[in-house]
Each structure stands twice: as structure tokens, then as C-alpha cells.
Amino acid sequence: MNDRIDRQDSVVNRIIDGSITIDSVEEFQDLLKVFPNDPRLHRVFADRLIEEKRVNAAEEYKTSANLFLEAGMPLQAVVCKIFEWRIIKPSK
């Protein structure tokens, strides 16, 4: 069981560092169903959505920011919020 988890974590790390690329938004959504609480994957997915000029990237940045906060990583959360706000400006 531990070996399987290690392999899954290795795949996630390779996607995040760019050594494995996922070209399809649908494939990425399937991957997020397997790893729904990984803030790094949501961040990479949001970056991918930005490349395709999709507005729903803001929602992925928001999700990623919340997950980073839950993981005790506030700096990464702030970065994701800034990216979110670049897409959809916060209200005054």
C-alpha cells in the first residue's frame, strides 16, 4: 500500500515540476478527482486554464489558495489569491 502511495505522489510531483505534461483539460479534471485536496495540482491546473484563456481559472486559484491555507502554507495561498484577483478583480 505504501509503495502505491509513493508512486502516486511521484506522479503528482512530476506533473508539478513539468516533467510530465497533461495537454487535455479533461485529463486534468480526472486527475483532480483522484487528488482533490492537493493544492499544487489545483495551482498547475489553474495555470493551464490561463494558457487556454478560460475564466474558470480564477475558481481553481481560489480552491488552491484555500487548500494551501489548510496545509499551513500561507505564502503560496497569497500568491494564488493574487493570481485569482488578476482575473476577477475584488470588490471595493
Backbone as JSON, one array per atom type, in Angstrom:
{
  "sequence": "MNDRIDRQDSVVNRIIDGSITIDSVEEFQDLLKVFPNDPRLHRVFADRLIEEKRVNAAEEYKTSANLFLEAGMPLQAVVCKIFEWRIIKPSK",
  "N": [[0.83, -1.2, 0.0], [1.92, 1.27, 0.83], [3.85, 1.56, -1.14], [2.31, 2.01, -3.39], [1.15, 4.5, -2.77], [3.47, 6.04, -2.68], [4.23, 5.91, -5.38], [2.05, 7.23, -6.56], [2.35, 9.78, -5.41], [4.78, 10.41, -6.53], [4.08, 10.66, -9.23], [2.38, 12.88, -9.09], [4.24, 14.81, -8.22], [5.92, 14.87, -10.46], [4.23, 15.89, -12.39], [3.81, 18.43, -11.37], [6.4, 19.51, -11.39], [6.77, 19.62, -14.07], [7.87, 17.61, -15.64], [6.17, 15.69, -16.53], [3.61, 16.24, -18.74], [0.26, 17.34, -19.11], [-2.0, 17.6, -21.55], [-4.71, 17.87, -22.01], [-7.62, 19.41, -20.76], [-9.68, 17.93, -19.73], [-8.42, 15.54, -18.95], [-6.88, 16.53, -16.87], [-8.89, 17.29, -15.11], [-9.89, 14.77, -14.47], [-7.68, 13.78, -13.11], [-7.69, 15.49, -10.92], [-9.92, 14.53, -9.64], [-8.95, 12.24, -8.51], [-6.97, 13.23, -6.82], [-8.16, 15.34, -4.99], [-7.53, 17.15, -2.96], [-5.06, 18.3, -3.25], [-3.24, 21.09, -3.24], [-1.25, 21.97, -4.94], [-1.67, 20.71, -7.39], [-4.1, 21.86, -8.13], [-3.23, 24.45, -8.5], [-1.43, 24.18, -10.67], [-3.26, 23.28, -12.56], [-4.91, 25.54, -12.75], [-3.05, 27.32, -13.85], [-2.77, 26.1, -16.31], [-5.35, 26.44, -17.32], [-5.32, 29.19, -17.63], [-3.52, 29.45, -19.73], [-5.15, 28.59, -21.76], [-6.91, 30.6, -21.82], [-9.23, 30.6, -20.16], [-11.9, 31.55, -18.1], [-12.62, 30.24, -15.76], [-10.33, 29.7, -14.42], [-9.85, 31.36, -12.31], [-11.46, 30.34, -10.27], [-10.15, 27.94, -9.75], [-7.7, 28.9, -8.82], [-8.64, 30.07, -6.48], [-9.58, 27.81, -5.07], [-7.15, 26.46, -4.79], [-5.75, 28.32, -3.2], [-7.25, 28.2, -0.82], [-6.79, 25.51, -0.09], [-4.02, 25.56, 0.23], [-3.86, 27.24, 2.47], [-5.14, 25.61, 4.38], [-3.21, 23.65, 4.51], [-1.24, 24.9, 5.84], [0.4, 26.69, 4.48], [0.82, 29.66, 3.97], [2.07, 31.63, 2.3], [2.09, 30.58, -0.32], [-0.64, 30.48, -0.62], [-1.34, 33.21, -0.65], [-0.11, 34.01, -3.03], [-1.64, 32.57, -4.88], [-4.13, 33.81, -4.45], [-3.56, 36.38, -5.39], [-3.17, 35.84, -8.11], [-5.74, 34.95, -8.69], [-7.18, 37.34, -8.25], [-6.19, 38.88, -10.3], [-7.56, 37.95, -12.43], [-10.31, 38.12, -11.8], [-11.33, 40.97, -10.5], [-11.27, 42.02, -7.09], [-14.05, 43.17, -5.11], [-14.6, 46.56, -4.04]],
  "CA": [[0.0, 0.0, 0.0], [2.82, 2.43, 0.88], [4.51, 1.67, -2.44], [1.33, 2.62, -4.3], [1.05, 5.91, -2.4], [4.72, 6.66, -3.11], [4.17, 6.06, -6.84], [1.09, 8.29, -6.86], [2.97, 11.05, -5.04], [5.81, 10.66, -7.52], [3.41, 11.14, -10.44], [1.95, 14.26, -8.8], [5.43, 15.67, -8.21], [6.42, 15.02, -11.83], [3.32, 16.8, -13.09], [4.04, 19.77, -10.84], [7.69, 20.04, -11.85], [6.73, 19.78, -15.51], [8.46, 16.51, -16.4], [5.02, 15.06, -17.18], [2.64, 17.28, -19.12], [-1.09, 16.92, -19.43], [-2.46, 18.57, -22.54], [-6.16, 17.96, -22.04], [-8.27, 19.89, -19.55], [-10.48, 16.82, -19.21], [-7.5, 14.64, -18.25], [-6.52, 17.19, -15.61], [-10.06, 17.19, -14.23], [-9.91, 13.4, -13.98], [-6.61, 13.67, -12.13], [-8.14, 16.18, -9.71], [-10.87, 13.66, -8.95], [-8.13, 11.3, -7.75], [-6.25, 14.02, -5.81], [-8.94, 16.58, -4.87], [-7.05, 18.04, -1.9], [-3.67, 18.7, -3.49], [-3.28, 22.48, -3.71], [-0.28, 22.15, -6.02], [-2.32, 20.31, -8.64], [-5.08, 22.9, -8.48], [-2.46, 25.6, -9.0], [-0.95, 23.84, -12.01], [-4.45, 23.25, -13.41], [-5.29, 26.94, -12.99], [-2.08, 27.86, -14.81], [-3.13, 25.51, -17.61], [-6.57, 27.12, -17.78], [-4.91, 30.53, -18.06], [-2.93, 29.3, -21.07], [-6.26, 28.43, -22.69], [-7.75, 31.8, -21.65], [-10.52, 30.24, -19.57], [-12.21, 32.36, -16.92], [-12.74, 29.42, -14.56], [-9.03, 29.59, -13.77], [-9.97, 32.09, -11.04], [-12.03, 29.42, -9.28], [-9.09, 26.98, -9.39], [-6.76, 29.62, -7.95], [-9.32, 30.21, -5.19], [-9.52, 26.49, -4.44], [-5.75, 26.22, -4.44], [-5.42, 29.19, -2.06], [-7.87, 27.63, 0.39], [-6.09, 24.28, 0.26], [-2.7, 25.94, 0.76], [-4.07, 27.72, 3.84], [-5.4, 24.43, 5.22], [-1.96, 22.91, 4.64], [-0.27, 25.71, 6.59], [1.33, 27.3, 3.54], [0.16, 30.94, 3.67], [2.7, 32.38, 1.2], [1.56, 30.04, -1.56], [-2.05, 30.89, -0.66], [-1.38, 34.62, -1.05], [0.23, 34.05, -4.46], [-2.82, 32.11, -5.63], [-5.15, 34.86, -4.36], [-3.15, 37.46, -6.3], [-3.49, 35.38, -9.47], [-7.2, 34.97, -8.8], [-7.63, 38.73, -8.34], [-5.82, 39.41, -11.61], [-8.59, 37.51, -13.38], [-11.57, 38.72, -11.34], [-10.96, 42.0, -9.52], [-12.08, 42.0, -5.87], [-14.9, 44.35, -4.94], [-14.05, 47.54, -3.11]],
  "C": [[0.87, 1.25, 0.0], [3.51, 2.65, -0.46], [3.59, 2.34, -3.45], [1.2, 4.12, -4.03], [2.29, 6.66, -2.85], [4.73, 6.89, -4.62], [3.2, 7.17, -7.24], [1.67, 9.66, -6.56], [4.06, 11.42, -6.04], [5.21, 11.2, -8.81], [2.97, 12.58, -10.24], [3.15, 15.2, -8.84], [5.97, 15.89, -9.62], [5.51, 15.92, -12.66], [3.6, 18.23, -12.66], [5.36, 20.35, -11.33], [7.8, 20.12, -13.37], [7.35, 18.65, -16.31], [7.4, 15.61, -17.03], [4.05, 16.19, -17.5], [1.3, 16.64, -19.45], [-1.67, 17.99, -20.33], [-3.96, 18.81, -22.5], [-6.71, 18.44, -20.69], [-9.07, 18.77, -18.9], [-9.62, 15.82, -18.46], [-7.12, 15.23, -16.9], [-7.68, 17.12, -14.63], [-10.19, 15.78, -13.66], [-8.85, 13.19, -12.91], [-7.0, 14.35, -10.81], [-9.2, 15.4, -8.95], [-10.14, 12.65, -8.08], [-7.43, 12.0, -6.59], [-6.96, 15.35, -5.58], [-8.39, 17.58, -3.86], [-5.59, 18.45, -2.06], [-3.65, 20.11, -4.05], [-2.33, 22.74, -4.88], [-0.89, 21.78, -7.37], [-3.36, 21.33, -9.09], [-4.38, 24.13, -9.06], [-1.98, 25.36, -10.42], [-2.12, 23.8, -13.0], [-4.91, 24.67, -13.74], [-4.34, 27.59, -13.99], [-2.39, 27.35, -16.22], [-4.38, 26.18, -18.19], [-6.26, 28.53, -18.27], [-4.33, 30.47, -19.47], [-4.03, 29.19, -22.14], [-7.27, 29.57, -22.6], [-9.16, 31.47, -21.16], [-10.73, 31.0, -18.27], [-12.26, 31.52, -15.65], [-11.4, 29.15, -13.89], [-9.08, 30.29, -12.41], [-10.5, 31.17, -9.94], [-10.98, 28.39, -8.84], [-8.04, 27.64, -8.52], [-7.35, 29.79, -6.55], [-9.28, 28.9, -4.41], [-8.12, 26.19, -3.95], [-5.35, 27.05, -3.23], [-6.0, 28.63, -0.77], [-7.16, 26.37, 0.85], [-4.69, 24.56, 0.8], [-2.83, 26.45, 2.19], [-4.31, 26.56, 4.8], [-4.13, 23.63, 5.47], [-0.89, 23.69, 5.4], [0.78, 26.35, 5.71], [0.77, 28.65, 3.09], [0.78, 31.72, 2.5], [2.17, 31.89, -0.15], [0.09, 30.43, -1.73], [-2.19, 32.33, -1.14], [-1.08, 34.75, -2.55], [-0.97, 33.64, -5.3], [-3.94, 33.14, -5.58], [-4.81, 36.02, -5.3], [-3.47, 37.07, -7.74], [-4.99, 35.37, -9.7], [-7.7, 36.39, -9.03], [-7.21, 39.39, -9.66], [-6.88, 39.06, -12.65], [-9.92, 38.19, -13.06], [-11.2, 39.69, -10.22], [-11.86, 41.9, -8.29], [-12.92, 43.28, -5.78], [-14.28, 45.28, -3.92], [-14.76, 47.45, -1.82]]
}
